[in-house]
Coordinates of C-alpha atoms in Angstrom, one line a residue:
Chain A
X297 CA 89.0 72.9 70.5
X298 CA 89.0 76.3 72.2
X299 CA 86.1 78.5 71.7
X300 CA 87.8 81.8 72.5
X301 CA 87.1 84.9 70.5
X302 CA 89.6 85.3 67.6
X303 CA 90.1 89.0 67.0
X304 CA 90.6 89.0 63.3
X305 CA 92.7 91.5 61.5
X306 CA 89.9 91.9 59.0
X307 CA 88.8 95.2 60.4
X308 CA 91.7 97.0 58.7
X309 CA 90.9 100.3 57.2
X310 CA 88.8 101.4 60.1
X311 CA 89.8 104.2 62.5
X312 CA 89.1 103.4 66.1
X313 CA 90.7 106.6 67.3
X314 CA 88.5 108.9 69.4
X315 CA 88.5 112.3 67.7
X316 CA 86.4 114.3 70.1
X317 CA 86.4 113.4 73.8
X318 CA 84.2 115.1 76.4
X319 CA 87.0 115.3 79.0
X320 CA 90.4 114.8 77.3
X321 CA 92.2 116.9 74.7
X322 CA 94.5 115.0 72.4
X323 CA 97.8 116.4 71.2
X324 CA 98.5 114.6 68.0
X325 CA 102.1 114.4 66.8
X326 CA 103.5 114.6 63.3
X327 CA 102.0 112.2 60.8
X328 CA 104.2 109.2 59.9
X329 CA 103.5 105.9 58.2
X330 CA 105.0 102.4 58.5
X331 CA 104.2 99.0 57.2
X332 CA 102.7 96.1 59.2
X333 CA 103.2 92.8 57.5
X334 CA 103.3 94.7 54.2
X335 CA 100.2 96.9 54.9
X336 CA 100.7 100.6 55.1
X337 CA 99.5 102.1 58.5
X338 CA 99.1 105.8 59.1
X339 CA 100.1 107.0 62.6
X340 CA 101.7 109.9 64.5
X341 CA 105.2 110.1 65.8
X342 CA 104.0 110.4 69.4
X343 CA 102.0 107.2 69.6
X344 CA 103.3 103.7 70.1
X345 CA 103.3 101.0 67.4
X346 CA 100.8 98.8 69.2
X347 CA 98.4 101.7 69.8
X348 CA 98.7 102.8 66.1
X349 CA 97.9 99.2 65.0
X350 CA 95.0 98.9 67.4
X351 CA 93.5 102.2 66.2
X352 CA 93.9 101.0 62.6
X353 CA 91.9 97.9 63.4
X354 CA 94.7 95.4 63.7
X355 CA 93.8 93.8 67.1
X356 CA 95.7 90.6 66.8
X357 CA 99.3 91.6 66.8
X358 CA 101.1 88.5 68.0
X359 CA 100.4 84.9 69.0
X360 CA 101.1 82.8 72.0
X361 CA 104.1 80.6 71.8
X362 CA 102.7 77.1 72.3
X363 CA 99.1 77.1 71.2
X364 CA 99.4 80.0 68.7
X365 CA 96.4 81.8 70.2
X366 CA 96.0 85.4 69.1
X367 CA 97.3 88.1 71.4
X368 CA 96.4 91.7 71.3
X369 CA 97.1 94.8 73.3
X370 CA 96.9 93.8 76.9
X371 CA 98.7 95.7 79.6
X372 CA 100.0 98.5 77.3
X373 CA 102.8 99.5 79.8
X374 CA 105.5 97.0 78.8
X375 CA 104.8 94.4 81.4
X376 CA 103.0 91.5 79.8
X377 CA 105.0 90.8 76.6
X378 CA 101.8 90.3 74.6
X379 CA 102.7 92.9 72.0
X380 CA 106.2 91.7 71.1
X381 CA 106.8 92.1 67.4
X382 CA 109.7 92.2 64.9
X383 CA 110.5 95.9 64.3
X384 CA 113.0 96.7 61.5
X385 CA 114.3 93.1 61.8
X386 CA 114.7 93.2 65.6
X387 CA 112.6 90.6 67.4
X388 CA 111.0 90.9 70.9
X389 CA 110.4 94.6 70.6
X390 CA 107.7 95.6 73.1
X391 CA 105.6 97.6 70.6
X392 CA 103.4 99.1 73.3
X393 CA 106.4 101.2 74.4
X394 CA 108.1 101.8 71.1
X395 CA 107.2 105.0 69.3
X396 CA 106.3 105.0 65.6
X397 CA 108.9 106.2 63.2
X398 CA 108.4 107.0 59.5
X399 CA 109.1 104.1 57.2
X400 CA 109.7 101.5 59.9
X401 CA 108.9 97.9 59.0
X402 CA 106.8 96.0 61.6
X403 CA 106.1 92.3 61.3
X404 CA 104.2 89.7 63.4
X405 CA 106.5 87.6 65.5
X406 CA 106.1 83.9 65.3
X407 CA 107.5 82.0 68.3
X408 CA 110.4 83.3 70.2
X409 CA 112.0 85.4 67.5
X410 CA 115.2 84.6 65.7
X411 CA 118.2 86.6 66.7
X412 CA 120.3 85.8 63.6
Chain B
X145 CA 72.7 95.7 94.9
X146 CA 74.6 99.0 94.9
X147 CA 77.9 97.3 95.7
X148 CA 77.7 95.0 92.7
X149 CA 75.9 97.1 90.1
X150 CA 76.3 100.7 91.2
X151 CA 72.6 101.1 91.1
X152 CA 71.0 102.3 94.4
X153 CA 67.7 100.9 95.5
X154 CA 64.5 102.9 95.7
X155 CA 64.8 103.1 99.5
X156 CA 68.3 104.4 99.2
X157 CA 67.3 107.1 96.7
X158 CA 64.4 108.2 98.9
X159 CA 66.7 108.4 101.9
X160 CA 68.8 111.1 100.3
X161 CA 66.0 113.1 98.8
X162 CA 64.9 116.2 100.9
X163 CA 61.3 116.0 102.3
X164 CA 58.4 117.0 100.0
X165 CA 57.9 120.3 101.8
X166 CA 61.5 121.4 101.1
X167 CA 61.3 120.3 97.4
X168 CA 58.2 122.5 96.9
X169 CA 60.0 125.5 98.2
X170 CA 62.5 125.6 95.3
X171 CA 65.8 124.2 93.9
X172 CA 67.8 121.9 96.2
X173 CA 70.8 119.6 95.7
X174 CA 70.3 115.9 96.0
X175 CA 73.5 114.0 96.9
X176 CA 73.5 110.3 96.1
X177 CA 76.7 109.5 97.9
X178 CA 76.4 106.1 99.6
X179 CA 79.9 104.9 100.1
X180 CA 82.4 106.2 102.6
X181 CA 85.5 107.3 100.6
X182 CA 88.0 110.0 101.4
X183 CA 86.5 112.7 99.2
X184 CA 85.2 116.2 100.0
X185 CA 85.0 118.6 96.9
X186 CA 81.3 119.0 97.4
X187 CA 81.8 120.3 100.9
X188 CA 84.5 122.7 99.9
X189 CA 82.6 123.9 96.8
X190 CA 79.5 125.1 98.6
X191 CA 79.8 128.8 99.3
X192 CA 76.7 128.8 101.6
X193 CA 77.9 126.2 104.0
X194 CA 74.9 124.0 103.1
X195 CA 76.9 120.8 103.2
X196 CA 77.7 120.2 106.9
X197 CA 81.4 120.3 107.7
X198 CA 83.0 116.8 107.6
X199 CA 84.6 115.6 110.9
X200 CA 86.4 112.9 108.8
X201 CA 87.2 113.3 105.1
X202 CA 85.4 110.0 104.5
X203 CA 82.1 111.3 106.0
X204 CA 79.0 111.2 103.7
X205 CA 77.8 114.7 102.8
X206 CA 74.7 115.9 104.7
X207 CA 72.8 118.7 103.1
X208 CA 71.1 121.5 105.1
X209 CA 67.9 122.1 103.1
X210 CA 67.5 125.6 104.7
X211 CA 70.9 126.8 103.5
X212 CA 71.0 125.2 100.0
X213 CA 69.6 127.3 97.2
X214 CA 70.2 124.8 94.5
X215 CA 72.9 126.8 92.8
X216 CA 74.5 123.7 91.3
X217 CA 78.2 124.5 92.1
X218 CA 78.6 121.1 93.8
X219 CA 77.0 119.3 90.8
X220 CA 80.0 119.8 88.5
X221 CA 82.5 119.5 91.4
X222 CA 81.6 115.9 92.4
X223 CA 84.1 113.5 90.8
X224 CA 81.5 110.7 91.0
X225 CA 78.7 112.7 89.3
X226 CA 76.6 111.8 92.3
X227 CA 74.9 115.2 92.8
X228 CA 71.9 116.6 91.0
X229 CA 69.6 119.6 91.6
X230 CA 65.8 119.2 91.7
X231 CA 63.6 122.3 91.3
X232 CA 59.9 121.5 91.9
X233 CA 59.0 125.2 91.7
X234 CA 59.9 125.5 88.0
X235 CA 56.4 125.5 86.7
X236 CA 52.9 124.2 87.6
X237 CA 53.3 120.7 86.2
X238 CA 57.0 120.5 85.4
X239 CA 60.1 120.1 87.6
X240 CA 63.6 121.1 86.6
X241 CA 66.4 118.5 87.1
X242 CA 70.0 119.7 86.7
X243 CA 72.2 116.8 85.8
X244 CA 76.0 116.5 85.3
X245 CA 76.7 115.2 81.8
X246 CA 80.2 114.1 80.7
X247 CA 79.3 112.8 77.3
X248 CA 79.7 114.0 73.7
X249 CA 77.9 115.5 71.9
X250 CA 76.3 117.9 74.3
X251 CA 72.6 118.6 73.7
X252 CA 71.4 122.1 72.7
X253 CA 68.9 124.1 74.5
X254 CA 65.4 123.3 73.2
X255 CA 66.3 119.7 72.3
X256 CA 64.0 116.9 73.3
X257 CA 65.9 114.0 74.9
X258 CA 64.9 110.7 76.5
X259 CA 65.3 110.9 80.3
X260 CA 66.7 107.7 81.8
X261 CA 66.5 106.2 85.2
X262 CA 69.4 104.9 87.4
X263 CA 69.4 101.6 85.5
X264 CA 69.5 103.3 82.1
X265 CA 65.9 102.6 81.3
X266 CA 63.8 105.3 79.6
X267 CA 61.5 107.2 81.9
X268 CA 60.0 109.9 79.8
X269 CA 60.8 112.6 77.2
X270 CA 62.4 115.7 78.5
X271 CA 63.1 119.2 77.1
X272 CA 66.6 120.6 77.5
X273 CA 66.2 124.0 79.2
X274 CA 69.8 125.0 79.8
X275 CA 73.3 123.7 79.1
X276 CA 76.0 125.2 81.3
X277 CA 79.6 124.5 80.5
X278 CA 82.0 127.2 81.9
X279 CA 85.7 126.9 82.4
X280 CA 85.2 126.7 86.1
X281 CA 83.1 123.6 85.7
X282 CA 86.2 121.8 84.4
X283 CA 84.5 119.9 81.6
X284 CA 81.6 118.6 83.7
X285 CA 78.7 120.4 82.0
X286 CA 75.4 120.7 83.8
X287 CA 72.3 120.1 81.7
X288 CA 68.9 121.2 83.0
X289 CA 65.9 119.1 81.9
X290 CA 62.2 119.9 82.4
X291 CA 60.3 116.7 83.3
X292 CA 56.9 116.0 84.7
X293 CA 56.9 116.3 88.5
X294 CA 55.9 112.7 89.0
X295 CA 59.3 111.5 87.5
X296 CA 61.7 113.4 89.7
X297 CA 62.6 110.3 91.8
X298 CA 63.3 108.3 88.6
X299 CA 65.2 110.6 86.2
X300 CA 68.9 110.5 86.8
X301 CA 70.4 110.7 83.3
X302 CA 69.4 111.1 79.6
X303 CA 70.2 109.9 76.2
X304 CA 69.5 111.1 72.6
X305 CA 65.9 110.8 71.7
X306 CA 65.0 107.7 69.7
X307 CA 68.3 105.9 70.6
X308 CA 67.5 102.8 72.6
X309 CA 69.9 102.5 75.6
X310 CA 72.4 99.6 75.5
X311 CA 71.0 96.6 77.5
X312 CA 72.5 96.2 81.0
X313 CA 74.1 92.7 81.3
X314 CA 75.5 91.5 84.5
X315 CA 79.0 90.3 83.9
X316 CA 79.9 87.0 85.5
X317 CA 83.0 87.2 87.6
X318 CA 83.5 83.4 87.5
X319 CA 86.3 82.4 85.2
X320 CA 85.6 79.7 82.6
X321 CA 88.0 76.8 81.9
X322 CA 89.9 78.6 79.2
X323 CA 90.6 81.8 81.2
X324 CA 94.2 82.4 80.7
X325 CA 96.5 82.5 83.7
X326 CA 99.9 82.5 82.0
X327 CA 99.9 84.5 78.7
X328 CA 103.5 83.6 77.8
X329 CA 103.3 79.8 78.1
X330 CA 99.6 79.2 77.5
X331 CA 98.5 77.9 80.9
X332 CA 94.8 78.3 81.5
X333 CA 92.9 78.1 84.7
X334 CA 91.9 74.4 84.2
X335 CA 95.5 73.3 83.8
X336 CA 96.4 75.3 87.0
X337 CA 93.5 73.7 89.0
X338 CA 94.6 70.2 87.8
X339 CA 98.2 70.9 88.9
X340 CA 97.0 72.1 92.3
X341 CA 94.8 69.0 92.6
X342 CA 97.9 66.9 91.8
X343 CA 99.6 68.4 94.8
X344 CA 101.8 71.2 93.3
X345 CA 101.0 73.8 95.9
X346 CA 103.8 76.3 95.7
X347 CA 104.8 78.7 93.0
X348 CA 108.2 77.2 92.6
X349 CA 106.7 73.7 92.0
X350 CA 104.2 75.0 89.5
X351 CA 106.8 76.9 87.8
X352 CA 109.1 73.9 87.3
X353 CA 106.4 71.5 86.2
X354 CA 104.6 73.9 83.8
X355 CA 107.0 76.7 82.9
X356 CA 104.5 79.2 84.2
X357 CA 106.2 82.4 85.0
X358 CA 109.3 81.6 82.9
X359 CA 108.2 83.4 79.8
X360 CA 109.2 86.9 78.6
X361 CA 106.9 88.7 81.1
X362 CA 108.9 87.0 83.9
X363 CA 105.9 86.2 86.0
X364 CA 104.6 89.8 86.3
X365 CA 101.1 88.8 85.2
X366 CA 100.7 85.1 86.3
X367 CA 102.3 85.0 89.7
X368 CA 99.6 87.2 91.4
X369 CA 96.9 85.1 89.8
X370 CA 98.4 81.8 90.9
X371 CA 98.9 83.2 94.4
X372 CA 95.2 84.0 94.5
X373 CA 94.2 80.5 93.2
X374 CA 96.6 78.8 95.7
X375 CA 95.1 80.9 98.5
X376 CA 91.6 79.8 97.5
X377 CA 92.6 76.1 97.1
X378 CA 94.6 75.9 100.4
X379 CA 92.4 78.2 102.5
X380 CA 95.5 80.3 103.3
X381 CA 96.0 84.0 103.2
X382 CA 98.1 85.2 100.2
X383 CA 100.6 86.7 102.6
X384 CA 101.3 83.2 104.0
X385 CA 102.2 81.8 100.6
X386 CA 105.7 82.3 99.2
X387 CA 105.8 84.2 95.9
X388 CA 108.6 81.9 94.7
X389 CA 112.2 82.7 93.9
X390 CA 112.6 86.0 92.1
X391 CA 115.7 86.4 90.0
X392 CA 117.0 89.9 89.1
X393 CA 114.9 91.5 86.4
X394 CA 116.4 91.2 83.0
X395 CA 115.3 92.3 79.5
X396 CA 116.5 91.2 76.1
X397 CA 119.6 93.0 75.0
X398 CA 120.7 93.0 71.4
X399 CA 124.0 91.3 70.5
X400 CA 125.1 94.5 68.9
X401 CA 124.8 96.3 72.3
X402 CA 126.9 93.5 73.9
X403 CA 129.5 93.6 71.1
X404 CA 129.8 97.4 71.3
X405 CA 130.3 97.1 75.1
X406 CA 133.0 94.4 74.8
X407 CA 134.8 96.4 72.1
X408 CA 134.8 99.5 74.2
X409 CA 136.3 97.5 77.0
X410 CA 139.1 96.1 74.8
X411 CA 140.1 99.6 73.7
X412 CA 140.2 100.6 77.3
X413 CA 142.5 97.7 78.2
X414 CA 144.8 98.5 75.3

């Protein structure tokens, strides 16, 4: 069996967001909230879904197709397809590029995603 | 080794320090710049011309100890935080070390901090004498520490007093058997090595036998890694190996978008 690190979603409730940074200033957008697999997640409208989930402690956001290994935020620029999730019923959404909207429903995608 | 760890050796550090006679005279900049890269903000920042003009932008800075008065302008200008100012004339038994410090929170004047060496190991306790953080310094504050004179060749950084520094672990660059090559179709490096050993030595062959590069990322992540592995296995330069057949980039389109497109075409035809 593989001995890779499983990044569990058990760290929910924590805030990994950097509030004060020595170099960067952060422009936070308007607060919004959405649900991830039924759990309410607070975010801002100028951050992407994957980033909001990562900051909220949800590090495993999808799984690999064959071996069901956990996948987290990887390239964060829309290249690697590690962050594909079901957003408002639409599968294969690259959540690292998709901005958060108030009330959207985000679910973990199992396998290739059903179109109908 | 500087190239692997970023930590210069004692000899390298001593080679950039001004001679003891110059140090005794007063503040002077010490530039620990060991690698030729195209970078010259220190040279342009100095108003006294104490850093000798570069013939090539990649030249290493050479400081003229007679012209430098240790003002510290170059300290916050260096993008690599490679410059500090040492003032041996600060007091009878203490020297002043001005360090760039891009961390939060900034210490306050009068605080006691733990001075650290180039490996991050504690050297001694030090008092914060001055914290400079003006707009012109562009968020690279300069913190002045008073340390015993014997430690000036060791002190390069500092941390909060009482907080042990994180241990330095050398990270292995060798991949283990489960290092993932293809994230979409779950191919790890062991599977790839097995395929290469079986004689599949081109991207197209590996793609057809293992589906590597045929997932939703369309080979953006795995193909460069496979090229590197093939290059090692076959002793060829990457430029001599074909990157395989690339088809036009596609992305998933919703059926609703296609339906809307065909409907708009129908109305056009009518």
